[in-house]
Coordinates of C-alpha atoms and ligand atoms in Angstrom, one line a residue:
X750 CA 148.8 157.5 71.9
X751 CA 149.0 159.2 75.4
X752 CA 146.3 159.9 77.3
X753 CA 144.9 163.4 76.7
X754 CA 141.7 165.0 79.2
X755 CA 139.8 167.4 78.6
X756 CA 140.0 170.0 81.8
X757 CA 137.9 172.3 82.5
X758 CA 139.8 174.6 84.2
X759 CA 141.8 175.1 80.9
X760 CA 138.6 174.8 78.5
X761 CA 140.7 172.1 76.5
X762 CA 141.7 168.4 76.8
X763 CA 145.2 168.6 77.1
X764 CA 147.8 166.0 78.0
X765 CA 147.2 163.8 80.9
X766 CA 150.7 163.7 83.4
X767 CA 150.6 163.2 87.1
X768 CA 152.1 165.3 89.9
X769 CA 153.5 162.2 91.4
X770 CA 155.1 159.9 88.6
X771 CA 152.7 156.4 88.2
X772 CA 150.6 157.8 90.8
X773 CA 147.0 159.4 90.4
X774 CA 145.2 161.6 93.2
X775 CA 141.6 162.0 91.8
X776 CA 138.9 163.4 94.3
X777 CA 134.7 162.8 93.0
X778 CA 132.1 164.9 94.6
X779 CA 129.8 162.3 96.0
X780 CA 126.3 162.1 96.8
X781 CA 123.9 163.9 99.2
X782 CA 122.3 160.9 101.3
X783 CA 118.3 162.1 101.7
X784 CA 117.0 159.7 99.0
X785 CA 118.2 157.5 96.7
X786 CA 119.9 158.0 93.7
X787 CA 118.4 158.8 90.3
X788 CA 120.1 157.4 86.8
X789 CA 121.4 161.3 85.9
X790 CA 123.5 160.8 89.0
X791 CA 124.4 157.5 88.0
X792 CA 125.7 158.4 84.6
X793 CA 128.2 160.4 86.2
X794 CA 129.6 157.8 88.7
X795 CA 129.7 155.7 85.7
X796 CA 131.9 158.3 83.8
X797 CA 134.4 158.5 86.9
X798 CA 134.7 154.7 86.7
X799 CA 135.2 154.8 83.3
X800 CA 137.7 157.7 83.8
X801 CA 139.7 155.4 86.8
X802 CA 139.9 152.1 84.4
X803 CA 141.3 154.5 81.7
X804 CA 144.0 155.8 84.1
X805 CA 145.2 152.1 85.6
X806 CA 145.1 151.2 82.1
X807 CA 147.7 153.6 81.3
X808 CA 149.3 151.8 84.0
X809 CA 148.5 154.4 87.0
X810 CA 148.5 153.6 90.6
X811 CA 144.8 155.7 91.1
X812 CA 144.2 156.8 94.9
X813 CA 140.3 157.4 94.5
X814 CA 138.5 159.4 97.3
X815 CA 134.8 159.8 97.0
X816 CA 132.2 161.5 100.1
X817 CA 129.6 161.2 101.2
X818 CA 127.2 164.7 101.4
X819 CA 125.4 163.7 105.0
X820 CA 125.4 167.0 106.3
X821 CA 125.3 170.9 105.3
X822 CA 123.8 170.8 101.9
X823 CA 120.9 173.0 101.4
X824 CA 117.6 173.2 99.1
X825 CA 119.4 176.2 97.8
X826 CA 122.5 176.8 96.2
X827 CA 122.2 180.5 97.6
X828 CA 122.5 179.3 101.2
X829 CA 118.5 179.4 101.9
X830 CA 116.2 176.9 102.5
X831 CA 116.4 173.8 104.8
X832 CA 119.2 170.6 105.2
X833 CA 118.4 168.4 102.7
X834 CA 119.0 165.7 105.4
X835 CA 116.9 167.3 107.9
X836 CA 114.1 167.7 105.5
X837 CA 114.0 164.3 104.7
X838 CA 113.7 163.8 107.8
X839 CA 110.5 165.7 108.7
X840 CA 109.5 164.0 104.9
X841 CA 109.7 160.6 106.8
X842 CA 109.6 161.1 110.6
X843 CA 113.1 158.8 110.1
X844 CA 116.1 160.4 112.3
X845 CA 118.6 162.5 110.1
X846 CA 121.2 160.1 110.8
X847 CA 118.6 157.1 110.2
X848 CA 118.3 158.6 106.6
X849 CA 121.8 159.2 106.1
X850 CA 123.2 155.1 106.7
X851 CA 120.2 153.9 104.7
X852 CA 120.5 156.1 101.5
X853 CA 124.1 155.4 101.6
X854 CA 123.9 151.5 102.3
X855 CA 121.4 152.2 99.3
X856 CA 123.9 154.1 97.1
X857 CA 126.5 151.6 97.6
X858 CA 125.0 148.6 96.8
X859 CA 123.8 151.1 93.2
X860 CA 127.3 151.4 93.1
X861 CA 127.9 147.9 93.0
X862 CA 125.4 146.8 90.5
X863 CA 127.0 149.4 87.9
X864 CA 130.7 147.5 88.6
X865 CA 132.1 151.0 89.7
X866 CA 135.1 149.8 91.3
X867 CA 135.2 150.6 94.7
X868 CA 136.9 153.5 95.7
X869 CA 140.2 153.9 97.8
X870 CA 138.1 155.6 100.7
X871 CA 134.7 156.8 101.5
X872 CA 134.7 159.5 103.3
X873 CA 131.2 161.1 105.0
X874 CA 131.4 164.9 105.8
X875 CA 129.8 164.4 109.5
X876 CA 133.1 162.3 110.4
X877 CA 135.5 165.1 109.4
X878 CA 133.8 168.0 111.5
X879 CA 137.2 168.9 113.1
X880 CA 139.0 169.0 109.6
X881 CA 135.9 171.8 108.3
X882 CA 136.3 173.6 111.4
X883 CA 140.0 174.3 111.2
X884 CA 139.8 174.7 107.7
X885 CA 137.2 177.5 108.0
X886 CA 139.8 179.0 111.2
X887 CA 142.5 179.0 108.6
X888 CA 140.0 181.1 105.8
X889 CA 139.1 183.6 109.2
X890 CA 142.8 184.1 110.2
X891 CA 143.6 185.1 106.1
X892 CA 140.6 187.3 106.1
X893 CA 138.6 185.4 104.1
X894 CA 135.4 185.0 106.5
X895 CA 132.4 187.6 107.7
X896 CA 130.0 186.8 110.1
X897 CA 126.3 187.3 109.7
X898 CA 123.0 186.9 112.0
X899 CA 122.8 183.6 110.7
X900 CA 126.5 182.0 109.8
X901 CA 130.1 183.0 109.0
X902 CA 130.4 183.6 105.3
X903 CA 133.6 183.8 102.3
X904 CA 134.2 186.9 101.1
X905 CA 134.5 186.3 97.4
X906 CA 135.2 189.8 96.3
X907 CA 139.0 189.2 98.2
X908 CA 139.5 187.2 95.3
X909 CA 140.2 188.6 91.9
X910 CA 139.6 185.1 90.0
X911 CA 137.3 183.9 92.0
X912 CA 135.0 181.8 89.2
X913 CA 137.2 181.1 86.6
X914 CA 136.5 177.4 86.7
X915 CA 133.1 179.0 85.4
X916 CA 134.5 182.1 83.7
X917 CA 131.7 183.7 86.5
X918 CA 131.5 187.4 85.6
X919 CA 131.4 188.9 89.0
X920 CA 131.1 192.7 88.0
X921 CA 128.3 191.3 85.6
X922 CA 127.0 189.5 88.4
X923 CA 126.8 192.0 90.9
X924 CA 125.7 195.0 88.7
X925 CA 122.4 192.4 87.8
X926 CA 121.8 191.5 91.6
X927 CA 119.0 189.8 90.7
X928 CA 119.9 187.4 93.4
X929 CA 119.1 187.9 96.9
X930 CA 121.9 188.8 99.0
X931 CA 119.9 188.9 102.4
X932 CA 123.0 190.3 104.6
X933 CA 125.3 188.6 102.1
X934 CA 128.2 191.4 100.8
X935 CA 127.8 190.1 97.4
X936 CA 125.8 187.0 95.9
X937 CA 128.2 185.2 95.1
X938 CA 129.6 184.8 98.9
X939 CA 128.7 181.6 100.6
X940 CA 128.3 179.7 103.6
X941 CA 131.3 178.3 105.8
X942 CA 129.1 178.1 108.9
X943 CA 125.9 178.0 109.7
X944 CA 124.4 178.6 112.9
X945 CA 121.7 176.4 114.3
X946 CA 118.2 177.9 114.4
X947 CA 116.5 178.8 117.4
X948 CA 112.9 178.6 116.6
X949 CA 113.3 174.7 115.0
X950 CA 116.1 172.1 116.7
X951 CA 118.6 170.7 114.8
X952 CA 119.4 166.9 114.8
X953 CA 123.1 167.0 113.3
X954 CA 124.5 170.3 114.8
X955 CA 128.4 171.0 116.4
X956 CA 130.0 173.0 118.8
X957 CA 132.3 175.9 116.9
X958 CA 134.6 178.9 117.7
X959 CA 131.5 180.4 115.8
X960 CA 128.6 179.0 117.7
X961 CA 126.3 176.0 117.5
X962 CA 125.3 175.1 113.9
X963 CA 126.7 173.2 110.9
X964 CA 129.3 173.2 108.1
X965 CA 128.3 174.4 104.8
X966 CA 128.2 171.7 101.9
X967 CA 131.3 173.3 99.7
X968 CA 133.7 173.4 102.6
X969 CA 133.8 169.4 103.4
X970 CA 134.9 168.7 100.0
X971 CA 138.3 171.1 100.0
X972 CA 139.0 169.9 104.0
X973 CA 138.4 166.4 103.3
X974 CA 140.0 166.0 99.5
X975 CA 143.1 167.9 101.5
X976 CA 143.5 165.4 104.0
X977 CA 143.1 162.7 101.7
X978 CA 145.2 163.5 98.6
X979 CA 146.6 167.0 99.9
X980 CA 146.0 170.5 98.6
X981 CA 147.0 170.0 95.0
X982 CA 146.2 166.8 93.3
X983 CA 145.8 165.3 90.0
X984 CA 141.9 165.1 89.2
X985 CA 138.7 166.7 91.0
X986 CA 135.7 165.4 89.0
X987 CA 131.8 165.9 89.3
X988 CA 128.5 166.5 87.4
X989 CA 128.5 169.4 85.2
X990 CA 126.4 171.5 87.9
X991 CA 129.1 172.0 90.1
X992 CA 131.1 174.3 87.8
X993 CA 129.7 177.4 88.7
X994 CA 128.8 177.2 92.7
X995 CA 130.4 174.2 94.1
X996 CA 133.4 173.4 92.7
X997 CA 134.2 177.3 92.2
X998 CA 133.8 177.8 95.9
X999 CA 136.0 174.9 96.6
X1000 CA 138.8 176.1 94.9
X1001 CA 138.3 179.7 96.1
X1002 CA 138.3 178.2 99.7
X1003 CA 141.5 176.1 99.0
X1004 CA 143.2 178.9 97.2
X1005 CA 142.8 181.3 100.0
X1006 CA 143.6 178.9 102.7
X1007 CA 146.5 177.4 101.2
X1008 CA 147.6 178.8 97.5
X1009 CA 146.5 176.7 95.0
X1010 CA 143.1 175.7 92.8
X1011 CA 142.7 172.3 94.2
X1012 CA 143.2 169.9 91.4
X1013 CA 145.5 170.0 87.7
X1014 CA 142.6 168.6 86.6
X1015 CA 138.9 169.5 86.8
X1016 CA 136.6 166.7 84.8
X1017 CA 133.3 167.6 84.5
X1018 CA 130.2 164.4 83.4
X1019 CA 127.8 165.8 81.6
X1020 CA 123.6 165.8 82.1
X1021 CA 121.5 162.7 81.5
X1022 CA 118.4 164.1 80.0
X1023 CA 115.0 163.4 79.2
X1024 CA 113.7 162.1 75.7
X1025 CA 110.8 163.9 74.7
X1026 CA 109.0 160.8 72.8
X1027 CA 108.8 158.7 76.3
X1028 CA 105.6 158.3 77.5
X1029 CA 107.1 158.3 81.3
X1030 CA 105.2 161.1 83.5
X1031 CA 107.1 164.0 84.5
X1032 CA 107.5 163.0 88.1
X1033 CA 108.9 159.3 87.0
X1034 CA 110.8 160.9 84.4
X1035 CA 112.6 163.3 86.9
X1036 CA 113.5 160.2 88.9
X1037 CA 114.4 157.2 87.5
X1038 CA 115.7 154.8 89.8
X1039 CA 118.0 151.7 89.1
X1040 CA 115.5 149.7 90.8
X1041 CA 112.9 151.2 88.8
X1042 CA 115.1 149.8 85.4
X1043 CA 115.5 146.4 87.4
X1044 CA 111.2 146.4 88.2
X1045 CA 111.2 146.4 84.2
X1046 CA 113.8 143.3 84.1
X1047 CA 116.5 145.5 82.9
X1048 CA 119.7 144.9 83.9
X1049 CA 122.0 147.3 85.7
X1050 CA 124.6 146.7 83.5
X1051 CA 122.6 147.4 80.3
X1052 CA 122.4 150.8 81.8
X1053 CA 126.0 151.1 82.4
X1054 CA 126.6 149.7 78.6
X1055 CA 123.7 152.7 77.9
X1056 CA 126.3 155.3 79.3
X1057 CA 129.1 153.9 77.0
X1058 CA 127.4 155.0 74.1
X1059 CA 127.6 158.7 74.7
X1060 CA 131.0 161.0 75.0
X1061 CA 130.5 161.9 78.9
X1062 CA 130.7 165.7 77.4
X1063 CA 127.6 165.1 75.7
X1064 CA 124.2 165.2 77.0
X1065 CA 123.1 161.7 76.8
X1066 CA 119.2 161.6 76.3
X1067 CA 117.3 158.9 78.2
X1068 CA 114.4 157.2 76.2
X1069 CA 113.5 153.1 77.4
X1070 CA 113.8 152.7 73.7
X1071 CA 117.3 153.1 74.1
X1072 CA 117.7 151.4 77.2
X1073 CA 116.0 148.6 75.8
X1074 CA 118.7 148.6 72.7
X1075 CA 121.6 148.9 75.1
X1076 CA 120.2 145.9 76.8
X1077 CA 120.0 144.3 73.2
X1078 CA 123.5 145.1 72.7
X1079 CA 125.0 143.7 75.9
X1080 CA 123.2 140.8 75.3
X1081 CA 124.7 140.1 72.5
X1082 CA 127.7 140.5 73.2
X1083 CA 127.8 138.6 76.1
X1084 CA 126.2 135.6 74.1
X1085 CA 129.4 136.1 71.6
X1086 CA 131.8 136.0 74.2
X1087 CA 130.3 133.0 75.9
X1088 CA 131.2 131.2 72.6
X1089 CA 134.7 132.1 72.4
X1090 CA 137.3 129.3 74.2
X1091 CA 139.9 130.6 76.6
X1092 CA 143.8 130.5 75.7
X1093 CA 143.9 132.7 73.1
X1094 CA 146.6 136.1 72.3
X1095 CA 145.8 139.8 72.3
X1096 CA 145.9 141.3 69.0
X1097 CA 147.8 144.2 69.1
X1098 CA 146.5 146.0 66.2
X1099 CA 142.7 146.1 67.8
X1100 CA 144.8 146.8 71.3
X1101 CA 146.3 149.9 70.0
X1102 CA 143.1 150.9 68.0
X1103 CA 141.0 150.6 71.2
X1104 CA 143.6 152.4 73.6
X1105 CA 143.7 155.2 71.2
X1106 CA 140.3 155.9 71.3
X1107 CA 139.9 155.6 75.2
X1108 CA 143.0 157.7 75.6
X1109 CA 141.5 160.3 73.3
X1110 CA 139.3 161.8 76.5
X1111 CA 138.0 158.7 77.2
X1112 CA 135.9 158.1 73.3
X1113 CA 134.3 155.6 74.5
X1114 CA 131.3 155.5 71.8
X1115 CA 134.3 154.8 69.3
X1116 CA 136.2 152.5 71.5
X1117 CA 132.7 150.1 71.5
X1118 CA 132.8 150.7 68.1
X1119 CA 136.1 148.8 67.6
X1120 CA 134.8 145.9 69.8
X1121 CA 131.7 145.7 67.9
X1122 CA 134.2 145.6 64.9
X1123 CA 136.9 143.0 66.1
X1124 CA 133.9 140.8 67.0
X1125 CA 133.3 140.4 63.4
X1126 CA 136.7 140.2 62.2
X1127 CA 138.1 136.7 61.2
X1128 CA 140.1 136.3 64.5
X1129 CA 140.1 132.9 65.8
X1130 CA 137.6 132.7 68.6
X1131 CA 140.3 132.2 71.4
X1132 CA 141.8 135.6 70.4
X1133 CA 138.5 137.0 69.9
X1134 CA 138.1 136.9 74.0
X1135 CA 141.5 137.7 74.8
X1136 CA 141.6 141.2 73.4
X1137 CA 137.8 141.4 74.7
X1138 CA 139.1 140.6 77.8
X1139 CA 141.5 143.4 77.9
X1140 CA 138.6 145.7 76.4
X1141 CA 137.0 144.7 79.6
X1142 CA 139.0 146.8 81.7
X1143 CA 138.1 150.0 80.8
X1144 CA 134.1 148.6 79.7
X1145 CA 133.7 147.2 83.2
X1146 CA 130.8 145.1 81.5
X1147 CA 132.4 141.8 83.7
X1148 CA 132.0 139.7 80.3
X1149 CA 133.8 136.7 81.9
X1150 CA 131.6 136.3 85.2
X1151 CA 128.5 136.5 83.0
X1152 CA 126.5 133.4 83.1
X1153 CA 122.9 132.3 81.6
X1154 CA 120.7 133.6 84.2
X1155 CA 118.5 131.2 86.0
X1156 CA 116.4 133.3 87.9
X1157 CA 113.4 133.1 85.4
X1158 CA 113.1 129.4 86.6
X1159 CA 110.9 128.6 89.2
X1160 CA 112.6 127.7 92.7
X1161 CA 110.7 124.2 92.9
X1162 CA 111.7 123.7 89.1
X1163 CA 115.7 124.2 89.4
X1164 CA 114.7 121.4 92.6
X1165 CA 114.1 119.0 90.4
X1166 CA 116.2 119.6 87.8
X1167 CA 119.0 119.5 90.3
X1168 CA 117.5 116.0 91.4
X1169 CA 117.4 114.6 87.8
X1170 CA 120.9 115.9 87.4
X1171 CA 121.9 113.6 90.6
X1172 CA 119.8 110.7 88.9
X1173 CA 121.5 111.0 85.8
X1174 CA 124.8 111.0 87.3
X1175 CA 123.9 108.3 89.0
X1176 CA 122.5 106.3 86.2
X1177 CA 119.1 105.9 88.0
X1178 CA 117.6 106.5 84.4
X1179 CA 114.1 105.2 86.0
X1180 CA 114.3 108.2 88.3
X1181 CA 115.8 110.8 85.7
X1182 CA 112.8 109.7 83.3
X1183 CA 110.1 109.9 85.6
X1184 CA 111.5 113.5 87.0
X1185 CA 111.5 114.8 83.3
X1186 CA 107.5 113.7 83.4
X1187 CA 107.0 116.0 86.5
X1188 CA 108.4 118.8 85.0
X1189 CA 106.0 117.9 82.2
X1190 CA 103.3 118.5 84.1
X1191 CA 104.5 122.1 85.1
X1192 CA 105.4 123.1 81.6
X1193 CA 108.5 122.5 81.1
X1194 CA 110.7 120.2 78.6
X1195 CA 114.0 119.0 79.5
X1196 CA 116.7 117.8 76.9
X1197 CA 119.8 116.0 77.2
X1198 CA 123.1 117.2 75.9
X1199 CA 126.7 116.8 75.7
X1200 CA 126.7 120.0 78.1
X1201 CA 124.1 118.4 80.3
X1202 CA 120.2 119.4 80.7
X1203 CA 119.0 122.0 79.0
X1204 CA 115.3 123.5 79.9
X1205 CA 112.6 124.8 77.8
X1206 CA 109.5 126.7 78.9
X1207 CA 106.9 124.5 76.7
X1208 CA 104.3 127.6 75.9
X1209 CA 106.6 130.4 75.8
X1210 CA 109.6 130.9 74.5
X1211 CA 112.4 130.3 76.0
X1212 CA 114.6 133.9 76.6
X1213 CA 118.1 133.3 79.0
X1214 CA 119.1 136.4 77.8
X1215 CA 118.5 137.5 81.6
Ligands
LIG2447 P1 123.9 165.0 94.5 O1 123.6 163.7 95.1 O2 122.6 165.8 94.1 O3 124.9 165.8 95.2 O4 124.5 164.7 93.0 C1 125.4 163.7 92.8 C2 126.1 163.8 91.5 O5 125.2 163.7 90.4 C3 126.8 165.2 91.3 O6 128.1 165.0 90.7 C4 125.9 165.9 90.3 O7 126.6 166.8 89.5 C5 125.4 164.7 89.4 N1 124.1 164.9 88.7 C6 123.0 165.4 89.2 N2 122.0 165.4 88.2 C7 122.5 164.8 87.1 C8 122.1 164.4 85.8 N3 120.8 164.6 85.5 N4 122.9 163.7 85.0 C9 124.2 163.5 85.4 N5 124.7 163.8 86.6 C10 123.9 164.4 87.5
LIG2448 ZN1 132.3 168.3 96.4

């Protein structure tokens, strides 16, 4: 079965063929680097990745730009209220730019433990100030720009579509004005340009035709995803929230500076939510970290499987109940797989079962429920992992490189049981057996197999499910 997406744009998933034959432009808004991360950001990383394996599974050659917000973006969507980056730091007394590398180092290294595969290029909005500015001369020399006391703005009303993405209804919108316009000509006009204050001073601030100031957040996205991938490529992807305002204004900047709406494509993740029946507070519910799930020995990955289980245009609704089944799940799984020898054949019937379902915009929820099916199918074991394996692709759970953790061993524990593993292959059975007393003494039992030593905490149970 083809691959078929559902676009935005077009309101239906349609099917999926690229500009350039074999080859995939996609463009995802990144993050805004003032603090770390929260899972409802996460969850839609995860659904790019996932999106990306499904297209080099179809056998596409995917050119995947992501940035890096570090400048520009503003407490409000109606260009009020302070730098995000700037306010953080005033929050912290850090530099602006301090912030910026150490939120993204931080975001990177999320990025990492999730097995998103890394992107073709990371690009960061204050290295591409001369692409923004020329971009906002081209939008000036078409007409498209208006200056104000405090920045150079885009006229929206030039544009009859403007907010189709959103199916915005301007007139609607404008005969409400319940929004504040300040010296705005409508509300739904937005910053290209903003000019440095002159009461507070700026730390991340530019020289312009315009003045002093900064780039507004929308315009880095449509200067840098053209220089990258050009004006019109295959897939532009974000979080549900940037249909109306961001990505709307991206494509109206794009259309008016060069002709076309960006992307064939827009693929929209949506909203990770909260469970009502947690017991989390509202502030730790609002901002769940994926250090806060490894503080509660859950494993990055577990979240990741966690995100597989809902269609990415569904909310998905956060509750550690079903983190903690997720983390069930992947355990198990892994445990199966461990069991299964290498050398076996795909099966083509599972193969074809499982590609439908990713290929039907991206099911994953049915695609696990075929793995979870061919795992208890009477497929010899070998086989069993090969089709897993291709599975694996698109999953990005890294079944193979999974291995018994160790880590709930003590340090001066796996010492010894390293030395008694040296004794044994030595045949110093003297050493190996007075060794196997020490540990003894700290609690711990130690067997001999055909596999080698296996450890068991004495008073608790053993659990190398982590
Ligand atoms: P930001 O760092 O705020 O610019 O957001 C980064 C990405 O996370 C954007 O694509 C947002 O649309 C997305 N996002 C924000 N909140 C959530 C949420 N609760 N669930 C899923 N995605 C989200
Ligand atoms: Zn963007």
């Amino acid at each position: 079965m083809p691959l078929a997406l559902y676009d935005t744009w077009s309101r239906t998933v349609r099917p999926f063929t690229p500009i350039h034959a074999n080859r995939v432009g996609m463009y995802c808004c990144g993050p805004t680097v003032y603090d770390h991360a929260h899972i409802g950001n996460l969850r839609t990383y995860v659904f790019e990745d996932i999106l990306r394996r499904v297209l080099m599974h179809n056998g596409y050659e995917v050119r995947h730009v992501v940035n890096i917000t570090d400048v520009g973006h503003l407490t409000s969507d109606a260009d009020e209220g302070e730098d995000k980056m700037e306010k953080g730091s005033r929050r912290t007394g850090e530099s602006a730019w301090s912030i910026a590398r150490r939120y993204t180092e931080a975001f990177v290294a999320d990025w990492r433990a999730l097995h998103l595969l890394e992107p073709a290029l990371w690009c960061r909005a204050t290295d591409h100030l001369a692409e923004q500015i020329a971009f906002i001369g081209d939008l000036e020399r078409n007409g498209y720009a208006y200056r104000t006391s405090d920045g150079l703005y885009f006229d929206t009303s030039k544009q009859d579509d403007y907010g189709f993405l959103a199916r915005l209804n301007r007139a609607g919108l404008q005969a409400g004005k319940r929004v504040a316009v300040g010296e705005k000509r409508s509300s739904t006009d937005f910053a290209l340009w903003k000019f440095s204050p002159t009461d507070v001073a700026r730390q991340m601030e530019w020289d312009s035709p315009w003045g002093r100031g900064f780039p507004g957040w929308h315009i880095e996205c449509s200067a840098m995803s053209a220089k990258y991938l050009g004006t019109w490529f295959d897939i532009h992807c974000g979080g549900e929230d940037h249909v109306a305002v961001h990505h709307s204004n991206e494509i109206a900047q794009t259309q008016a500076a060069h002709g076309t709406r960006l992307a064939n494509f827009w693929m929209h993740g949506h909203f990770l939510t909260f469970d009502a029946d947690t017991k989390m507070s509202k502030s730790s519910g609002d901002f769940i970290r994926l250090q806060t799930l490894q503080s509660r020995s859950i494993d990055p990955v577990a979240y990741r499987y966690l995100c597989l289980t809902a269609h990415y245009r569904s909310k998905l609704r956060f509750s550690w109940t079903s983190l903690e089944a997720a983390q069930t799940a992947l355990n198990r799984l892994r445990h199966l797989y461990a069991g299964w020898p290498e050398g076996g054949r795909i099966d083509h019937a599972f193969a074809a079962r499982f590609d439908a379902e990713v290929n039907d915009d991206l099911n994953l929820p049915r695609a696990l429920a075929v793995l979870w099916e061919l795992s208890r199918s009477d497929l010899s074991p070998a086989n069993l992992r090969a089709t897993v394996d291709r599975f694996d692709d698109v999953l990005g759970l890294r079944l193979s490189e999974w291995r018994p953790a160790t880590s709930n061993i003590p340090e001066n524990i796996q010492i010894l049981l390293s030395e008694r593993e040296q004794a044994r292959s030595e045949k110093n059975w003297a050493m190996a057996d007075h060794i196997r007393e020490t540990l003894s003494k700290y609690g711990w039992r130690v067997e001999d197999n055909k596999e080698g030593q296996h450890l068991i905490k004495v008073h608790e149970p053993s659990d190398d499910s982590r």
